[in-house]
Every structure is written in C-alpha cells, then in structure tokens.
Short mmCIF file of C-alpha atoms in Angstrom, two decimals:
data_model
loop_
_atom_site.label_atom_id
_atom_site.label_comp_id
_atom_site.label_asym_id
_atom_site.label_seq_id
_atom_site.Cartn_x
_atom_site.Cartn_y
_atom_site.Cartn_z
CA MET A 1 0.00 0.00 0.00
CA LEU A 2 1.53 3.33 -1.12
CA ARG A 3 0.83 6.87 -0.01
CA VAL A 4 0.32 9.63 -2.57
CA ALA A 5 -0.19 13.23 -1.43
CA GLY A 6 -1.47 12.13 1.97
CA ARG A 7 -3.80 9.51 0.51
CA GLU A 8 -3.24 5.79 0.31
CA ARG A 9 -3.01 3.80 -2.90
CA LEU A 10 -4.52 0.33 -2.86
CA SER A 11 -3.09 -2.51 -4.91
CA VAL A 12 -6.11 -4.38 -6.22
CA VAL A 13 -6.91 -6.82 -9.01
CA GLN A 14 -9.57 -5.34 -11.24
CA ALA A 15 -11.14 -6.47 -14.51
CA TYR A 16 -12.21 -4.32 -17.47
CA ARG A 17 -14.72 -5.94 -19.81
CA PHE A 18 -15.49 -4.72 -23.31
CA ALA A 19 -17.73 -6.02 -26.08
CA LEU A 20 -16.09 -7.00 -29.37
CA ASP A 21 -17.17 -6.57 -32.99
CA LEU A 22 -15.49 -9.50 -34.69
CA THR A 23 -15.42 -10.23 -38.39
CA PRO A 24 -16.47 -13.74 -39.51
CA ARG A 25 -12.82 -14.65 -40.01
CA GLN A 26 -11.85 -13.42 -36.55
CA GLU A 27 -14.76 -15.26 -34.97
CA ARG A 28 -13.64 -18.51 -36.60
CA ALA A 29 -10.12 -17.92 -35.25
CA VAL A 30 -11.42 -17.32 -31.72
CA LEU A 31 -13.62 -20.42 -31.91
CA ALA A 32 -10.60 -22.43 -33.05
CA HIS A 33 -8.65 -21.29 -29.99
CA ALA A 34 -11.58 -22.10 -27.70
CA GLY A 35 -11.83 -25.52 -29.33
CA ALA A 36 -8.13 -26.10 -28.76
CA ALA A 37 -8.61 -25.34 -25.06
CA ARG A 38 -11.46 -27.84 -24.93
CA VAL A 39 -9.42 -30.54 -26.67
CA ALA A 40 -6.50 -30.12 -24.27
CA HIS A 41 -8.83 -30.19 -21.28
CA ASN A 42 -10.63 -33.36 -22.40
CA TRP A 43 -7.40 -35.15 -23.32
CA ALA A 44 -5.78 -34.42 -19.97
CA LEU A 45 -8.95 -35.36 -18.08
CA ALA A 46 -9.19 -38.69 -19.92
CA ARG A 47 -5.53 -39.37 -19.11
CA VAL A 48 -5.98 -38.67 -15.40
CA LYS A 49 -9.26 -40.57 -15.19
CA ALA A 50 -7.81 -43.63 -16.93
CA VAL A 51 -5.05 -43.92 -14.33
CA MET A 52 -7.48 -43.44 -11.44
CA ASP A 53 -9.86 -46.07 -12.82
CA GLN A 54 -7.00 -48.48 -13.40
CA ARG A 55 -5.77 -48.08 -9.83
CA ALA A 56 -9.30 -48.56 -8.49
CA ALA A 57 -9.68 -51.77 -10.51
CA GLU A 58 -6.32 -53.08 -9.33
CA ARG A 59 -7.33 -52.57 -5.71
CA THR A 60 -10.32 -54.85 -6.26
CA TYR A 61 -7.88 -57.55 -7.43
CA GLY A 62 -6.05 -57.39 -4.09
CA ILE A 63 -2.88 -55.77 -5.46
CA ASP A 64 -0.75 -53.98 -2.88
CA GLU A 65 -0.56 -50.21 -2.96
CA VAL A 66 3.13 -50.22 -3.85
CA ASP A 67 2.43 -52.37 -6.92
CA LEU A 68 -0.40 -50.27 -8.30
CA THR A 69 -0.11 -48.32 -11.54
CA PRO A 70 1.99 -45.21 -10.82
CA THR A 71 -0.02 -42.05 -10.32
CA ARG A 72 0.32 -39.11 -12.67
CA GLY A 73 0.55 -35.55 -11.43
CA TRP A 74 -2.35 -33.25 -12.22
CA SER A 75 -0.70 -29.92 -11.41
CA LEU A 76 -0.49 -27.44 -14.26
CA PRO A 77 3.27 -27.96 -14.91
CA ALA A 78 2.79 -31.75 -14.96
CA LEU A 79 -0.17 -31.55 -17.33
CA ARG A 80 1.68 -29.12 -19.56
CA ARG A 81 4.72 -31.40 -19.83
CA ALA A 82 2.52 -34.35 -20.72
CA TRP A 83 0.64 -32.32 -23.32
CA ASN A 84 3.82 -31.10 -24.99
CA GLN A 85 4.95 -34.70 -25.38
CA ALA A 86 1.67 -35.93 -26.86
CA LYS A 87 0.36 -32.92 -28.79
CA VAL A 88 1.88 -34.01 -32.10
CA GLU A 89 -0.21 -37.19 -32.07
CA VAL A 90 -3.29 -35.84 -30.28
CA ALA A 91 -3.57 -32.53 -32.18
CA PRO A 92 -1.46 -32.44 -35.37
CA TRP A 93 -2.85 -28.95 -36.00
CA TRP A 94 -1.47 -27.60 -32.72
CA ALA A 95 0.77 -25.04 -34.47
CA GLU A 96 -2.27 -23.23 -35.86
CA CYS A 97 -3.30 -21.99 -32.39
CA SER A 98 -1.50 -20.10 -29.68
CA LYS A 99 0.04 -22.10 -26.87
CA GLU A 100 -2.15 -20.05 -24.51
CA ALA A 101 -5.22 -21.81 -25.91
CA PHE A 102 -4.02 -25.23 -24.74
CA ASN A 103 -2.80 -23.73 -21.48
CA THR A 104 -6.34 -22.40 -20.87
CA GLY A 105 -7.83 -25.89 -20.90
CA LEU A 106 -5.03 -27.45 -18.85
CA ASP A 107 -5.19 -24.71 -16.24
CA ALA A 108 -8.96 -25.11 -15.86
CA LEU A 109 -8.53 -28.85 -15.33
CA ALA A 110 -5.69 -28.41 -12.82
CA ARG A 111 -7.78 -26.02 -10.74
CA GLY A 112 -10.82 -28.28 -10.97
CA LEU A 113 -8.89 -31.33 -9.81
CA LYS A 114 -7.31 -29.41 -6.95
CA ASN A 115 -10.70 -28.10 -5.79
CA TRP A 116 -12.15 -31.62 -5.95
CA SER A 117 -9.22 -33.06 -3.99
CA ASP A 118 -9.30 -30.31 -1.36
CA SER A 119 -13.05 -30.72 -0.97
CA ARG A 120 -12.71 -34.47 -0.39
CA THR A 121 -9.94 -34.07 2.20
CA GLY A 122 -11.64 -31.21 4.06
CA LYS A 123 -9.15 -28.52 3.03
CA ARG A 124 -11.82 -26.62 1.11
CA ALA A 125 -14.82 -25.21 2.94
CA GLY A 126 -18.31 -24.98 1.52
CA ARG A 127 -20.31 -27.33 -0.63
CA ARG A 128 -18.74 -30.49 -1.99
CA VAL A 129 -16.97 -30.05 -5.30
CA GLY A 130 -17.58 -32.76 -7.87
CA PHE A 131 -15.05 -34.43 -10.13
CA PRO A 132 -14.34 -32.47 -13.34
CA ARG A 133 -16.39 -33.47 -16.36
CA PHE A 134 -15.62 -33.48 -20.05
CA LYS A 135 -16.45 -30.31 -21.95
CA SER A 136 -18.99 -30.52 -24.73
CA ARG A 137 -18.59 -28.59 -27.95
CA ARG A 138 -22.25 -27.62 -27.94
CA ARG A 139 -22.90 -26.97 -24.25
CA SER A 140 -19.63 -25.46 -23.01
CA THR A 141 -19.01 -21.72 -23.18
CA PRO A 142 -16.23 -20.84 -25.67
CA SER A 143 -13.45 -19.10 -23.80
CA VAL A 144 -9.69 -18.62 -24.13
CA ARG A 145 -7.26 -16.75 -21.86
CA PHE A 146 -3.96 -15.11 -22.82
CA THR A 147 -1.27 -14.42 -20.22
CA THR A 148 1.81 -13.83 -22.40
CA GLY A 149 2.58 -12.21 -25.71
CA ALA A 150 1.34 -8.97 -27.25
CA ILE A 151 -1.64 -7.79 -25.16
CA ARG A 152 -2.34 -4.10 -25.50
CA VAL A 153 -4.92 -1.42 -26.20
CA GLU A 154 -4.37 0.54 -29.41
CA PRO A 155 -3.89 4.33 -29.24
CA ASP A 156 -7.30 4.91 -30.85
CA ARG A 157 -8.85 3.07 -27.84
CA ARG A 158 -11.19 1.29 -30.22
CA HIS A 159 -9.02 -1.75 -30.93
CA VAL A 160 -7.08 -4.29 -28.88
CA VAL A 161 -4.25 -6.61 -29.89
CA LEU A 162 -4.10 -10.22 -28.68
CA PRO A 163 -1.57 -12.97 -29.50
CA ARG A 164 -2.28 -14.84 -32.76
CA LEU A 165 -5.70 -13.18 -33.03
CA GLY A 166 -4.23 -9.82 -34.01
CA ARG A 167 -6.12 -6.53 -33.99
CA LEU A 168 -9.72 -6.81 -32.80
CA LYS A 169 -12.29 -4.04 -32.92
CA LEU A 170 -14.12 -3.01 -29.77
CA HIS A 171 -17.80 -2.18 -29.69
CA GLU A 172 -17.10 0.59 -27.16
CA SER A 173 -14.23 2.80 -26.17
CA ALA A 174 -11.57 1.44 -23.81
CA ARG A 175 -10.62 4.89 -22.53
CA LYS A 176 -10.99 3.96 -18.83
CA LEU A 177 -8.39 1.23 -19.12
CA ALA A 178 -6.22 3.16 -21.58
CA ARG A 179 -5.92 6.14 -19.22
CA ARG A 180 -4.67 3.93 -16.41
CA LEU A 181 -2.22 2.12 -18.67
CA GLU A 182 -0.84 5.41 -19.96
CA ALA A 183 -0.53 6.79 -16.42
CA GLY A 184 1.27 3.66 -15.24
CA THR A 185 -1.30 2.87 -12.53
CA ALA A 186 -2.42 -0.39 -14.17
CA ARG A 187 -0.69 -3.44 -15.60
CA VAL A 188 -2.45 -6.05 -17.72
CA VAL A 189 -2.07 -9.53 -16.21
CA SER A 190 -4.25 -11.50 -18.61
CA ALA A 191 -6.92 -11.13 -21.27
CA THR A 192 -9.86 -13.49 -21.68
CA VAL A 193 -12.07 -13.71 -24.76
CA ARG A 194 -15.45 -15.25 -24.03
CA ARG A 195 -18.82 -15.61 -25.73
CA ASP A 196 -21.78 -14.65 -23.59
CA GLY A 197 -25.35 -14.45 -24.85
CA GLY A 198 -24.34 -14.65 -28.50
CA ARG A 199 -21.83 -11.82 -28.18
CA TRP A 200 -18.05 -11.86 -27.75
CA TYR A 201 -16.33 -10.00 -24.92
CA VAL A 202 -12.74 -9.40 -23.93
CA SER A 203 -11.93 -9.04 -20.24
CA PHE A 204 -8.59 -7.59 -19.10
CA THR A 205 -7.47 -8.64 -15.63
CA CYS A 206 -5.22 -5.86 -14.34
CA ALA A 207 -3.14 -5.08 -11.28
CA VAL A 208 -4.34 -1.57 -10.47
CA GLN A 209 -3.06 1.07 -8.09
CA ARG A 210 -6.21 2.84 -6.87
CA VAL A 211 -6.29 5.95 -4.74
CA GLN A 212 -8.41 5.05 -1.74
CA GLY A 213 -11.51 7.19 -1.68
CA VAL A 214 -13.28 8.83 1.23
CA PRO A 215 -17.04 8.39 1.74
CA ALA A 216 -19.21 11.48 1.58
CA CYS A 217 -20.28 10.77 5.18
CA PRO A 218 -17.41 8.85 6.83
CA ASP A 219 -19.13 8.63 10.23
CA ALA A 220 -22.55 7.69 8.86
CA MET A 221 -23.88 4.16 9.32
CA VAL A 222 -26.58 2.56 7.26
CA GLY A 223 -28.34 -0.77 7.61
CA VAL A 224 -29.43 -2.55 4.46
CA ASP A 225 -32.33 -4.98 4.77
CA LEU A 226 -32.66 -7.15 1.66
CA GLY A 227 -35.95 -8.51 0.44
CA VAL A 228 -38.03 -9.63 -2.50
CA SER A 229 -40.88 -7.14 -2.65
CA HIS A 230 -38.25 -4.39 -2.16
CA LEU A 231 -34.70 -5.13 -3.18
CA ALA A 232 -33.24 -3.11 -0.29
CA VAL A 233 -34.67 -1.02 2.54
CA LEU A 234 -32.24 1.37 4.20
CA SER A 235 -32.28 2.43 7.81
CA THR A 236 -32.80 6.00 6.58
CA GLY A 237 -36.23 4.98 5.33
CA GLU A 238 -35.21 4.92 1.68
CA VAL A 239 -36.66 2.02 -0.29
CA GLU A 240 -34.91 0.58 -3.33
CA PRO A 241 -37.56 -1.11 -5.50
CA ASN A 242 -36.99 -4.57 -6.89
CA PRO A 243 -36.97 -4.26 -10.71
CA ARG A 244 -37.80 -7.97 -11.19
CA HIS A 245 -36.07 -8.17 -14.54
CA LEU A 246 -36.73 -11.90 -14.88
CA ASP A 247 -40.47 -11.54 -14.31
CA VAL A 248 -40.67 -8.71 -16.83
CA ALA A 249 -38.93 -10.77 -19.51
CA ALA A 250 -40.54 -14.11 -18.60
CA ARG A 251 -43.32 -13.90 -21.17
CA ARG A 252 -40.97 -13.23 -24.05
CA MET A 253 -38.53 -15.89 -22.87
CA ARG A 254 -41.30 -18.50 -22.71
CA ARG A 255 -42.31 -17.65 -26.25
CA LEU A 256 -38.72 -17.95 -27.47
CA ALA A 257 -38.27 -21.25 -25.62
CA ARG A 258 -41.37 -22.69 -27.31
CA ARG A 259 -40.00 -21.55 -30.65
CA VAL A 260 -36.74 -23.41 -29.97
CA SER A 261 -38.62 -26.59 -29.03
CA ARG A 262 -40.54 -26.53 -32.31
CA ARG A 263 -37.39 -26.43 -34.41
CA VAL A 264 -35.33 -29.46 -35.43
CA GLY A 265 -32.64 -29.62 -32.78
CA PRO A 266 -29.54 -31.81 -32.49
CA ASP A 267 -29.77 -35.48 -31.61
CA ARG A 268 -26.72 -37.07 -29.99
CA ARG A 269 -28.00 -40.61 -30.56
CA THR A 270 -28.18 -40.30 -34.35
CA GLY A 271 -25.52 -37.62 -34.74
CA ARG A 272 -28.00 -35.19 -36.26
CA ARG A 273 -27.04 -31.54 -36.10
CA GLY A 274 -29.50 -28.79 -35.30
CA SER A 275 -31.10 -26.91 -38.15
CA MET A 276 -30.22 -23.32 -38.97
CA ARG A 277 -33.65 -22.18 -37.77
CA TRP A 278 -33.08 -24.00 -34.46
CA GLU A 279 -29.69 -22.31 -34.15
CA ARG A 280 -31.16 -18.85 -34.79
CA ALA A 281 -33.94 -19.45 -32.27
CA ARG A 282 -31.43 -20.67 -29.70
CA VAL A 283 -29.33 -17.54 -30.17
CA ARG A 284 -32.37 -15.31 -29.66
CA LEU A 285 -33.23 -17.13 -26.44
CA GLY A 286 -29.64 -16.80 -25.23
CA ARG A 287 -29.70 -13.07 -25.90
CA ALA A 288 -32.90 -12.69 -23.91
CA HIS A 289 -31.30 -14.42 -20.92
CA ALA A 290 -28.15 -12.32 -21.29
CA ARG A 291 -30.17 -9.12 -21.35
CA VAL A 292 -31.81 -10.00 -18.03
CA ALA A 293 -28.40 -10.73 -16.50
CA HIS A 294 -26.96 -7.45 -17.79
CA LEU A 295 -29.88 -5.40 -16.46
CA ARG A 296 -29.59 -7.07 -13.06
CA ARG A 297 -25.83 -6.49 -12.92
CA ASP A 298 -26.20 -2.85 -13.95
CA GLY A 299 -28.79 -2.14 -11.24
CA LEU A 300 -26.74 -3.81 -8.53
CA HIS A 301 -23.62 -1.89 -9.53
CA LYS A 302 -25.43 1.44 -9.37
CA LEU A 303 -26.91 0.69 -5.94
CA THR A 304 -23.70 -0.64 -4.37
CA THR A 305 -21.56 2.17 -5.81
CA ARG A 306 -23.89 4.79 -4.36
CA LEU A 307 -23.92 3.17 -0.92
CA ALA A 308 -20.13 2.71 -0.81
CA ARG A 309 -19.46 6.31 -1.83
CA GLU A 310 -21.95 7.83 0.58
CA TYR A 311 -21.69 5.88 3.86
CA GLY A 312 -18.67 5.05 5.97
CA THR A 313 -20.17 1.89 7.48
CA ILE A 314 -22.63 -0.45 5.78
CA VAL A 315 -24.32 -3.30 7.64
CA VAL A 316 -25.87 -6.23 5.77
CA GLU A 317 -27.18 -9.63 6.77
CA ASP A 318 -25.44 -12.96 6.41
CA LEU A 319 -28.31 -14.51 4.49
CA ASN A 320 -28.59 -18.23 3.86
CA VAL A 321 -29.23 -17.82 0.14
CA ALA A 322 -28.75 -21.52 -0.57
CA GLY A 323 -31.45 -22.32 1.96
CA MET A 324 -33.81 -19.75 0.45
CA LEU A 325 -33.35 -21.30 -2.98
CA ALA A 326 -34.67 -24.58 -1.56
CA ASN A 327 -38.07 -22.91 -1.14
CA ARG A 328 -39.73 -23.50 -4.50
CA ARG A 329 -42.10 -20.58 -3.98
CA LEU A 330 -39.33 -18.06 -3.44
CA ALA A 331 -36.38 -19.56 -5.33
CA ARG A 332 -37.03 -17.72 -8.57
CA SER A 333 -37.50 -14.32 -6.92
CA VAL A 334 -34.49 -14.77 -4.65
CA ALA A 335 -32.28 -15.78 -7.56
CA ASP A 336 -33.50 -12.81 -9.60
CA ALA A 337 -32.72 -10.36 -6.79
CA GLY A 338 -29.02 -11.31 -6.61
CA PHE A 339 -28.41 -11.04 -2.86
CA ALA A 340 -25.00 -12.72 -2.99
CA GLU A 341 -23.81 -10.50 -5.84
CA LEU A 342 -24.94 -7.37 -3.99
CA ARG A 343 -22.96 -8.33 -0.91
CA ARG A 344 -19.90 -9.26 -3.01
CA GLN A 345 -19.91 -5.86 -4.68
CA LEU A 346 -20.35 -4.04 -1.37
CA ALA A 347 -17.38 -5.92 0.09
CA TYR A 348 -14.78 -4.68 -2.39
CA LYS A 349 -16.34 -1.28 -3.10
CA ALA A 350 -16.38 -0.41 0.59
CA GLY A 351 -12.62 -1.06 0.69
CA TRP A 352 -12.04 1.02 -2.44
CA ASN A 353 -13.90 3.98 -0.94
CA GLY A 354 -12.39 3.80 2.54
CA GLY A 355 -15.53 2.44 4.18
CA ARG A 356 -16.37 -0.71 6.12
CA LEU A 357 -18.83 -3.52 5.57
CA VAL A 358 -20.25 -5.22 8.65
CA VAL A 359 -21.92 -8.59 8.20
CA ALA A 360 -24.57 -9.27 10.83
CA ASP A 361 -24.79 -12.70 12.37
CA ARG A 362 -27.09 -15.07 10.52
CA TRP A 363 -29.32 -15.56 13.57
CA TYR A 364 -29.41 -11.94 14.70
CA PRO A 365 -33.14 -11.12 15.24
CA SER A 366 -33.26 -7.90 13.25
CA SER A 367 -36.95 -8.36 12.39
CA LYS A 368 -38.15 -9.34 15.87
CA THR A 369 -36.26 -6.63 17.75
CA CYS A 370 -37.80 -3.24 18.44
CA SER A 371 -35.51 -0.52 17.10
CA SER A 372 -36.71 1.90 19.79
CA CYS A 373 -36.59 0.00 23.11
CA GLY A 374 -34.81 -3.24 22.23
CA VAL A 375 -37.63 -5.66 23.03
CA VAL A 376 -37.44 -9.01 21.23
CA LYS A 377 -40.64 -10.74 20.20
CA THR A 378 -40.89 -14.49 20.56
CA LYS A 379 -42.97 -14.90 17.43
CA LEU A 380 -43.41 -12.70 14.40
CA ALA A 381 -45.60 -14.03 11.61
CA LEU A 382 -44.44 -13.59 8.05
CA SER A 383 -47.72 -11.87 7.23
CA GLU A 384 -47.08 -9.06 9.76
CA ARG A 385 -45.64 -6.31 7.57
CA ILE A 386 -45.99 -3.65 10.28
CA TYR A 387 -43.95 -4.06 13.46
CA THR A 388 -45.88 -3.09 16.58
CA CYS A 389 -44.02 -3.00 19.90
CA THR A 390 -46.16 -3.96 22.88
CA LEU A 391 -43.79 -2.22 25.32
CA CYS A 392 -43.09 1.22 23.87
CA GLY A 393 -45.87 1.36 21.31
CA LEU A 394 -43.61 1.73 18.26
CA VAL A 395 -45.45 1.22 14.98
CA LEU A 396 -43.07 0.93 12.02
CA ASP A 397 -42.69 -0.86 8.75
CA ARG A 398 -41.16 -4.27 9.37
CA ASP A 399 -38.26 -3.83 6.92
CA VAL A 400 -37.40 -0.32 8.10
CA ASN A 401 -37.32 -1.58 11.68
CA ALA A 402 -34.94 -4.39 10.70
CA ALA A 403 -32.71 -1.97 8.79
CA ARG A 404 -32.47 0.33 11.82
CA ASN A 405 -31.45 -2.60 14.00
CA LEU A 406 -28.73 -3.51 11.51
CA ALA A 407 -27.42 0.07 11.44
CA ALA A 408 -27.23 0.22 15.24
CA LEU A 409 -25.39 -3.11 15.29
CA ALA A 410 -22.34 -1.46 13.72
CA VAL A 411 -21.68 0.47 16.94
CA THR A 412 -20.93 -2.75 18.84
CA VAL A 413 -18.74 -4.36 16.18
CA ALA A 414 -15.05 -3.59 16.22
CA GLY A 415 -12.84 -3.88 13.18
CA SER A 416 -11.17 -1.76 10.55
CA GLY A 417 -11.16 -4.10 7.55
CA SER A 418 -13.29 -3.73 4.46
CA GLU A 419 -15.48 -6.63 5.66
CA THR A 420 -16.10 -7.36 9.34
CA ARG A 421 -18.21 -10.04 10.99
CA ASN A 422 -19.73 -9.56 14.39
CA GLY A 423 -18.74 -13.12 15.35
CA ARG A 424 -20.79 -13.24 18.55
CA GLY A 425 -21.87 -16.84 18.17
CA ALA A 426 -25.59 -16.16 17.99
CA ASP A 427 -27.94 -19.13 17.84
CA ARG A 428 -31.44 -19.62 16.51
CA LYS A 429 -33.20 -19.61 19.89
CA THR A 430 -35.62 -16.97 21.12
CA PRO A 431 -36.35 -16.65 24.86
CA LEU A 432 -39.47 -18.55 25.82
CA ALA A 433 -40.28 -15.88 28.37
CA GLY A 434 -41.77 -13.89 25.53
CA LEU A 435 -40.05 -10.54 25.77
CA VAL A 436 -36.57 -9.34 26.68
CA ALA A 437 -36.34 -5.59 26.98
CA VAL A 438 -33.87 -3.11 28.34
CA LYS A 439 -34.76 0.57 28.25
CA ARG A 440 -32.11 2.72 26.63
CA GLN A 441 -31.64 6.35 25.70
CA PRO A 442 -32.66 7.47 22.21
CA GLY A 443 -29.86 7.20 19.72
CA THR A 444 -28.05 4.33 21.41
CA ALA A 445 -27.40 0.97 19.84
CA THR A 446 -30.14 -1.63 19.63
CA ALA A 447 -30.12 -5.37 20.12
CA GLY A 448 -26.44 -5.75 19.39
CA ASN A 449 -25.37 -3.87 22.54
CA THR A 450 -23.90 -5.77 25.45
CA GLY A 451 -26.54 -5.93 28.15
CA THR A 452 -29.43 -5.20 25.82
CA VAL A 453 -30.25 -8.65 24.40
CA PRO A 454 -28.21 -11.63 25.59
CA PRO A 455 -26.72 -13.99 22.96
CA GLN A 456 -29.34 -16.65 23.66
CA GLY A 457 -32.05 -14.14 22.79
CA ARG A 458 -31.43 -14.09 19.07
CA THR A 459 -33.21 -15.81 16.29
CA SER A 460 -33.09 -15.99 12.54
CA ASN A 461 -33.14 -12.80 10.52
CA HIS A 462 -34.69 -14.54 7.51
CA GLU A 463 -38.32 -14.03 8.48
CA HIS A 464 -38.54 -10.57 6.97
CA THR A 465 -36.48 -11.56 3.94
CA HIS A 466 -38.75 -14.48 3.04
CA ALA A 467 -41.84 -12.37 3.34
CA SER A 468 -40.48 -9.16 1.91
#
C-alpha cells in the first residue's frame, strides 16, 4: 500500500470488460482457440481418469498399494509437460493456435482437480466439489485466456491486440483502461475472450493502483435490509424497489423457448445436427437471458456504488441464500434479486472507498427486535408487515425496523477491515419468556449492545427476507 499526497493507494486486481465486434474470419479464429482449449482439457482429463480407474480396478484384485499403476501428477506444470509430449499425435494442428489456448484448458482442469481433492480431504470449505467433467462442444461456453505475448490497447482506444488473433475491434471505447495504462497505474495480467449471450467480450485482468476514496459521510452508518418485494430497505427509510427483470422478460422468454422446441434440434443418438432455424432461435433465447443478466448487474452496480461512496459503514445480513433457494415458492424471486452479488460488490467497493462492511450474524433477530426499546418478540408471523411493539408502542414498517437494528449493530462491532463479521456466536433460539427488553436512551445501539439482548435471545433474521 503506497501513499500519494497524503492519501493511500490500494493494490487491487480489477477487470475491465469490453464487447467485441469480430469479423467472420476473426470469430472462426477465436472459436478455433476455444476448441483447442477444450481438446487439451478433455485429453488431460481422460488421461488422469484412466489412471485413477486403473488403480481402483487393481485394488479390487487385491494388489498392494506399492504395486499399483503409478499415479500421474495433475498440477499445471505436470499436465503441460505431458501435453507437450503428446500434442503431435493428439492434435497435429497444434501449431495453428496459440500455446495459450491449450494452457487455458489445462489450467482449468488443474484447478478443478485441486478443488475436488481439497473438498474431499476437508481442506476446502463450503459445498462439496464434484469431479471435473468433459467439456462438450455444444454446451460449453467458448473461452480462451492469454497471459503472455502482445496484449495491448491501441492508441485509438477502439481496438485491442491479442496474441495470434491480431487486432480486434471493440464495440465501445476502452478509454478507462487506456488512461490507467498510460498513467502507469495499471498493468495487464491476462486477457480473456469469451462468448456470452451470442456476443463476444474481452476481459482484461489488471493489477491496479487505486487511490483510496473517502465516503461522503465517513461517520454515517446505514443498515441494508434485503428482500423480494423491495430489493433493499435502508435504515434512513429509503426504499430501493426490486426491478424484477426476470419476471418482466418471462413472457418473451417462454415464447422464445417454445420456438426453440418446435425447431429441429440436435440429436446425440443419431448424430444429427440442429437446423439453422433451431440455431437462430437458440441464439435469440440466449440473448434474452443475457439481457436480463446485464440489467440485473447494472442495477446492482449502481446501488452498491452509491452506498459505498456515501456511507462510511454499511451493515448487511449474512443470508442463507442456498437455503432460500430450496423454497420452490421463493427460489425464482431470490435468484433474480441477486443477494450474494450485492454483498460481493459491497465488500470490495467499501474497501475502495475507505468504508467498512459489517456482516450481521445469521441468527441476529433484526426483524423481531424493536428498534426503539430493544424488546425481542418471541414470534413474528411472516404476514405481519408492520412491526408493533407492545412495550413502547412503536409502529413501524417491518423492513425499516430491521434496517435500523442492523445500522445500530455497527456500533458494537469492532474492526477496521473492508469486511467485518460480528462473530458473537448467535444461535437460533428466542427466549421462551416472551419478551426481553432493556430501556435505553434514544440514539443508542439496539439489540447488538452488550446488556441489551443476551446472545441466547437471538433468532433468525430470515423471516422478513422471506416475506419481503
């Protein structure tokens, strides 16, 4: 971390993504490189899987471990050495593509095998990672990554140069990246060309020196209560509506999906390829899905950027999104809202702007706690959209009350990092006595304060999210 004119510079990894306007010849070249990556990936996976299957079969024969077929390394250097020895026989056309194309497939396999191995041995947290699968030409997303060679933005800022692909035209100006490259505050690490929704994009991964910003209100704290009926409700009373991009486009997407089903599609059993009309219908459906994703991403970026630039401390909930997706009535709306993406963006944008993100405990009762007196209700039905306190008489919108509790929680949480957890070990139990209340002065912290609500008096904060 460097200091420039009294302000700190942050060393971050940042990506710049631009749409491409490729000619038919350039598109065929990019597809050839993506196909080369797929071939290398499938060849190396078949090689590794054959050895593993052979060793498993030998164990069933009672062969000792020392006498089994020798294992083969699946690290990237080991896979690369094996590919270089076999590429003349496996891919006689290997010289037509850049070496980075084959390295893309081998690197993806090496990372996939490592994640699978770490997940099996307990070194990797989270959900179990499955064994890598072979990539299909029709179902896999064409992608190729370049890490060496000529990677630059042309002076006109409308073209980029990539190894073996040459000069590619951009659909938009790359001035944001070009300015940083010219100023020496960014260095291109890699460039990835990928097809998404029928369109090609190039993404530059850069090591950037950013001047750490200062929020407009460094001492201000805001609680963000996420929901479905409203995307976010702030403790200030501001309500961010949920645009529901997927619901808006659902009718058109259903019509396009029916059109695809009526066309003559591919058949793997007979080797039949899809008709041109099926291909055109499939592309239209893919563009409709991509448009929904782009609109959702754009809205989340605007909201998170505004919050990170305005407030010094932002408090959000540690939502169990995977559990919410198990509810078939809410899964579609929860997935369309993008809760996890919103929190991910807040995490790094708060650090860029000199702020702090506080993640409330998953079982912190933000909905059941009165934001005025600190009383905690034993039960709060999902249908109760107005919070009414039986002790102090507070009548407030349920989501606004939860957001105020989240904002007050930041007072009791220490930490100076860009993302801080309260880490108080809350559980999902609510006191059976009914109410736990401690009178406090106006303006003080709510249920997160020591002596206000004991740790055993907390329950899930998902009630208001499910019903929002």
